[in-house]
Amino acid sequence: MKVTAHELSALPDPVAANDALSPYKEALREHFPSREALLQEAKRQSKRQRVLKKVGSGMALSLALAVSWLLDPVWHSEDLRTLVGQQANYTLKDGTHVALNTDSVLVVEQHLYSRRLHLKQGEALFTVEHGWRPLTVYANQTQVRDIGTIFNVRNTAQGAVVTVVEGSVEVRTAHAQRILTRDISVTTQAGMISESRCSAANIAWQQGRLLFDGTPLADVVAELQRYHRGQIKIADATVAQYRLSGEYDINGIDALLDTLPEIMPLRVERLADATVVIRHQ
């Protein structure tokens, strides 16, 4: 079929048609990215997801560790007790040695990340087996943290008496903090800490002895009462001020009481219920 020049001129120009569509193509490209752009964006998204996953895993692990440290659960607990006049030695699961004095109660808690010993009453000497878990003794609003030592703790009505035999400890109360070294003893009361040189009387019980150095009889009787089942009473205020010195056997409390009238102007009466009354002669 032969096309005339007139008919040929009537056909649309391909180049002109493409030029006419160019603005639309550019607009479409703005709304629909190219294959290369899509591939690059997909790579960026995949990288971001890997980073976020790694960060999320790290945060989850950190959070789990933080919660674990915060909770620090108990995995083993035991109660150690002695009767009036009784002394006992124990070796804890971590190897720490505890010598428990008369009429004492010690609650031992082995936590996941720490060791906590609660001296509810009485007195104890601690020879600590060191490890990565810190050891702290609690006694009547007083905290004693072991640093590397052998130390003695006595729970008193007012607070605690802490005596360092070897090494050092950190003593904390609500209002004070103190590092103690060898041969230093402190007394805590009302959140405060008062320091003094170590007295041999504080740790003489470990050798089964009681030491008194010009001690008022009222304080002597209070100490003897810790080891004596029956009540010991002072009937006269004057007698309470008498002073006693000497070294005595912990297991000979009754013998000591019977000896008092020989060294002081007083008399000792024993009642049927095992009560001992000390009166002026």
PDB file of N, CA and C in Angstrom, residues 193-242:
ATOM      1  N   ILE A 193      28.948   6.675 115.828  1.00  0.00           N
ATOM      2  CA  ILE A 193      30.034   5.730 116.068  1.00  0.00           C
ATOM      3  C   ILE A 193      31.076   6.385 116.964  1.00  0.00           C
ATOM      4  N   SER A 194      31.383   5.749 118.091  1.00  0.00           N
ATOM      5  CA  SER A 194      32.446   6.225 118.972  1.00  0.00           C
ATOM      6  C   SER A 194      33.581   5.213 118.947  1.00  0.00           C
ATOM      7  N   GLU A 195      34.810   5.700 118.807  1.00  0.00           N
ATOM      8  CA  GLU A 195      35.959   4.825 118.590  1.00  0.00           C
ATOM      9  C   GLU A 195      36.867   4.788 119.809  1.00  0.00           C
ATOM     10  N   SER A 196      37.511   3.632 120.044  1.00  0.00           N
ATOM     11  CA  SER A 196      38.470   3.496 121.130  1.00  0.00           C
ATOM     12  C   SER A 196      39.469   2.415 120.758  1.00  0.00           C
ATOM     13  N   ARG A 197      40.558   2.357 121.483  1.00  0.00           N
ATOM     14  CA  ARG A 197      41.508   1.270 121.273  1.00  0.00           C
ATOM     15  C   ARG A 197      40.867  -0.060 121.681  1.00  0.00           C
ATOM     16  N   CYS A 198      41.300  -1.107 121.043  1.00  0.00           N
ATOM     17  CA  CYS A 198      40.733  -2.424 121.328  1.00  0.00           C
ATOM     18  C   CYS A 198      41.031  -2.839 122.764  1.00  0.00           C
ATOM     19  N   SER A 199      39.995  -3.242 123.485  1.00  0.00           N
ATOM     20  CA  SER A 199      40.156  -3.744 124.841  1.00  0.00           C
ATOM     21  C   SER A 199      40.235  -5.264 124.811  1.00  0.00           C
ATOM     22  N   ALA A 200      41.182  -5.810 125.565  1.00  0.00           N
ATOM     23  CA  ALA A 200      41.312  -7.276 125.615  1.00  0.00           C
ATOM     24  C   ALA A 200      40.044  -7.914 126.141  1.00  0.00           C
ATOM     25  N   ALA A 201      39.294  -7.167 126.956  1.00  0.00           N
ATOM     26  CA  ALA A 201      38.053  -7.707 127.516  1.00  0.00           C
ATOM     27  C   ALA A 201      37.020  -7.993 126.435  1.00  0.00           C
ATOM     28  N   ASN A 202      37.107  -7.257 125.299  1.00  0.00           N
ATOM     29  CA  ASN A 202      36.119  -7.435 124.238  1.00  0.00           C
ATOM     30  C   ASN A 202      36.193  -8.801 123.569  1.00  0.00           C
ATOM     31  N   ILE A 203      37.382  -9.386 123.561  1.00  0.00           N
ATOM     32  CA  ILE A 203      37.561 -10.652 122.845  1.00  0.00           C
ATOM     33  C   ILE A 203      38.068 -11.771 123.749  1.00  0.00           C
ATOM     34  N   ALA A 204      38.112 -11.524 125.065  1.00  0.00           N
ATOM     35  CA  ALA A 204      38.612 -12.549 125.995  1.00  0.00           C
ATOM     36  C   ALA A 204      37.726 -13.787 126.017  1.00  0.00           C
ATOM     37  N   TRP A 205      36.443 -13.629 125.673  1.00  0.00           N
ATOM     38  CA  TRP A 205      35.527 -14.769 125.710  1.00  0.00           C
ATOM     39  C   TRP A 205      35.963 -15.882 124.764  1.00  0.00           C
ATOM     40  N   GLN A 206      36.725 -15.523 123.737  1.00  0.00           N
ATOM     41  CA  GLN A 206      37.172 -16.529 122.774  1.00  0.00           C
ATOM     42  C   GLN A 206      38.153 -17.517 123.408  1.00  0.00           C
ATOM     43  N   GLN A 207      38.785 -17.095 124.519  1.00  0.00           N
ATOM     44  CA  GLN A 207      39.654 -17.992 125.279  1.00  0.00           C
ATOM     45  C   GLN A 207      38.964 -18.484 126.554  1.00  0.00           C
ATOM     46  N   GLY A 208      37.639 -18.272 126.617  1.00  0.00           N
ATOM     47  CA  GLY A 208      36.881 -18.746 127.767  1.00  0.00           C
ATOM     48  C   GLY A 208      37.133 -17.946 129.024  1.00  0.00           C
ATOM     49  N   ARG A 209      37.499 -16.663 128.852  1.00  0.00           N
ATOM     50  CA  ARG A 209      37.820 -15.838 129.995  1.00  0.00           C
ATOM     51  C   ARG A 209      36.946 -14.586 130.022  1.00  0.00           C
ATOM     52  N   LEU A 210      36.794 -14.026 131.223  1.00  0.00           N
ATOM     53  CA  LEU A 210      36.157 -12.724 131.429  1.00  0.00           C
ATOM     54  C   LEU A 210      37.177 -11.823 132.109  1.00  0.00           C
ATOM     55  N   LEU A 211      37.396 -10.630 131.552  1.00  0.00           N
ATOM     56  CA  LEU A 211      38.373  -9.688 132.108  1.00  0.00           C
ATOM     57  C   LEU A 211      37.655  -8.451 132.630  1.00  0.00           C
ATOM     58  N   PHE A 212      38.002  -8.045 133.848  1.00  0.00           N
ATOM     59  CA  PHE A 212      37.446  -6.831 134.448  1.00  0.00           C
ATOM     60  C   PHE A 212      38.613  -5.980 134.978  1.00  0.00           C
ATOM     61  N   ASP A 213      38.545  -4.711 134.731  1.00  0.00           N
ATOM     62  CA  ASP A 213      39.605  -3.794 135.148  1.00  0.00           C
ATOM     63  C   ASP A 213      38.964  -2.576 135.811  1.00  0.00           C
ATOM     64  N   GLY A 214      38.746  -2.679 137.123  1.00  0.00           N
ATOM     65  CA  GLY A 214      38.074  -1.603 137.835  1.00  0.00           C
ATOM     66  C   GLY A 214      36.662  -1.380 137.322  1.00  0.00           C
ATOM     67  N   THR A 215      36.006  -2.459 136.947  1.00  0.00           N
ATOM     68  CA  THR A 215      34.666  -2.388 136.360  1.00  0.00           C
ATOM     69  C   THR A 215      33.608  -2.297 137.454  1.00  0.00           C
ATOM     70  N   PRO A 216      32.645  -1.345 137.327  1.00  0.00           N
ATOM     71  CA  PRO A 216      31.568  -1.266 138.324  1.00  0.00           C
ATOM     72  C   PRO A 216      30.825  -2.598 138.423  1.00  0.00           C
ATOM     73  N   LEU A 217      30.422  -2.966 139.630  1.00  0.00           N
ATOM     74  CA  LEU A 217      29.780  -4.262 139.837  1.00  0.00           C
ATOM     75  C   LEU A 217      28.490  -4.383 139.026  1.00  0.00           C
ATOM     76  N   ALA A 218      27.821  -3.272 138.791  1.00  0.00           N
ATOM     77  CA  ALA A 218      26.610  -3.313 137.966  1.00  0.00           C
ATOM     78  C   ALA A 218      26.933  -3.819 136.570  1.00  0.00           C
ATOM     79  N   ASP A 219      28.068  -3.372 135.998  1.00  0.00           N
ATOM     80  CA  ASP A 219      28.478  -3.830 134.667  1.00  0.00           C
ATOM     81  C   ASP A 219      28.992  -5.265 134.721  1.00  0.00           C
ATOM     82  N   VAL A 220      29.642  -5.620 135.830  1.00  0.00           N
ATOM     83  CA  VAL A 220      30.119  -6.992 135.993  1.00  0.00           C
ATOM     84  C   VAL A 220      28.933  -7.953 136.002  1.00  0.00           C
ATOM     85  N   VAL A 221      27.897  -7.605 136.778  1.00  0.00           N
ATOM     86  CA  VAL A 221      26.711  -8.463 136.867  1.00  0.00           C
ATOM     87  C   VAL A 221      26.023  -8.578 135.510  1.00  0.00           C
ATOM     88  N   ALA A 222      25.970  -7.472 134.751  1.00  0.00           N
ATOM     89  CA  ALA A 222      25.355  -7.513 133.422  1.00  0.00           C
ATOM     90  C   ALA A 222      26.103  -8.486 132.514  1.00  0.00           C
ATOM     91  N   GLU A 223      27.438  -8.510 132.643  1.00  0.00           N
ATOM     92  CA  GLU A 223      28.234  -9.438 131.835  1.00  0.00           C
ATOM     93  C   GLU A 223      28.042 -10.876 132.314  1.00  0.00           C
ATOM     94  N   LEU A 224      28.037 -11.088 133.622  1.00  0.00           N
ATOM     95  CA  LEU A 224      27.836 -12.435 134.152  1.00  0.00           C
ATOM     96  C   LEU A 224      26.469 -12.987 133.782  1.00  0.00           C
ATOM     97  N   GLN A 225      25.473 -12.120 133.720  1.00  0.00           N
ATOM     98  CA  GLN A 225      24.115 -12.545 133.415  1.00  0.00           C
ATOM     99  C   GLN A 225      24.020 -13.199 132.042  1.00  0.00           C
ATOM    100  N   ARG A 226      24.876 -12.809 131.136  1.00  0.00           N
ATOM    101  CA  ARG A 226      24.876 -13.385 129.785  1.00  0.00           C
ATOM    102  C   ARG A 226      25.184 -14.875 129.803  1.00  0.00           C
ATOM    103  N   TYR A 227      25.900 -15.322 130.825  1.00  0.00           N
ATOM    104  CA  TYR A 227      26.342 -16.711 130.896  1.00  0.00           C
ATOM    105  C   TYR A 227      25.627 -17.511 131.980  1.00  0.00           C
ATOM    106  N   HIS A 228      24.715 -16.866 132.725  1.00  0.00           N
ATOM    107  CA  HIS A 228      24.079 -17.509 133.874  1.00  0.00           C
ATOM    108  C   HIS A 228      22.585 -17.651 133.640  1.00  0.00           C
ATOM    109  N   ARG A 229      22.063 -18.842 133.834  1.00  0.00           N
ATOM    110  CA  ARG A 229      20.641 -19.090 133.562  1.00  0.00           C
ATOM    111  C   ARG A 229      19.728 -18.379 134.564  1.00  0.00           C
ATOM    112  N   GLY A 230      20.067 -18.440 135.831  1.00  0.00           N
ATOM    113  CA  GLY A 230      19.233 -17.765 136.829  1.00  0.00           C
ATOM    114  C   GLY A 230      19.495 -16.267 136.854  1.00  0.00           C
ATOM    115  N   GLN A 231      18.512 -15.507 137.375  1.00  0.00           N
ATOM    116  CA  GLN A 231      18.650 -14.062 137.460  1.00  0.00           C
ATOM    117  C   GLN A 231      19.679 -13.674 138.526  1.00  0.00           C
ATOM    118  N   ILE A 232      20.460 -12.640 138.219  1.00  0.00           N
ATOM    119  CA  ILE A 232      21.413 -12.079 139.176  1.00  0.00           C
ATOM    120  C   ILE A 232      20.969 -10.641 139.450  1.00  0.00           C
ATOM    121  N   LYS A 233      20.646 -10.340 140.684  1.00  0.00           N
ATOM    122  CA  LYS A 233      20.116  -9.034 141.032  1.00  0.00           C
ATOM    123  C   LYS A 233      21.001  -8.347 142.071  1.00  0.00           C
ATOM    124  N   ILE A 234      21.117  -7.027 141.933  1.00  0.00           N
ATOM    125  CA  ILE A 234      21.799  -6.205 142.932  1.00  0.00           C
ATOM    126  C   ILE A 234      20.722  -5.471 143.718  1.00  0.00           C
ATOM    127  N   ALA A 235      20.681  -5.711 145.029  1.00  0.00           N
ATOM    128  CA  ALA A 235      19.597  -5.161 145.850  1.00  0.00           C
ATOM    129  C   ALA A 235      19.879  -3.742 146.333  1.00  0.00           C
ATOM    130  N   ASP A 236      21.142  -3.331 146.390  1.00  0.00           N
ATOM    131  CA  ASP A 236      21.495  -2.012 146.937  1.00  0.00           C
ATOM    132  C   ASP A 236      22.259  -1.192 145.905  1.00  0.00           C
ATOM    133  N   ALA A 237      21.899   0.086 145.795  1.00  0.00           N
ATOM    134  CA  ALA A 237      22.560   0.971 144.843  1.00  0.00           C
ATOM    135  C   ALA A 237      24.035   1.146 145.166  1.00  0.00           C
ATOM    136  N   THR A 238      24.353   1.110 146.454  1.00  0.00           N
ATOM    137  CA  THR A 238      25.754   1.265 146.857  1.00  0.00           C
ATOM    138  C   THR A 238      26.604   0.121 146.329  1.00  0.00           C
ATOM    139  N   VAL A 239      26.073  -1.087 146.406  1.00  0.00           N
ATOM    140  CA  VAL A 239      26.797  -2.262 145.932  1.00  0.00           C
ATOM    141  C   VAL A 239      27.090  -2.156 144.433  1.00  0.00           C
ATOM    142  N   ALA A 240      26.173  -1.572 143.702  1.00  0.00           N
ATOM    143  CA  ALA A 240      26.339  -1.454 142.249  1.00  0.00           C
ATOM    144  C   ALA A 240      27.574  -0.654 141.874  1.00  0.00           C
ATOM    145  N   GLN A 241      28.053   0.223 142.774  1.00  0.00           N
ATOM    146  CA  GLN A 241      29.205   1.063 142.480  1.00  0.00           C
ATOM    147  C   GLN A 241      30.538   0.421 142.857  1.00  0.00           C
ATOM    148  N   TYR A 242      30.514  -0.688 143.568  1.00  0.00           N
ATOM    149  CA  TYR A 242      31.763  -1.386 143.885  1.00  0.00           C
ATOM    150  C   TYR A 242      32.453  -1.781 142.579  1.00  0.00           C
TER     151      TYR A 242
END
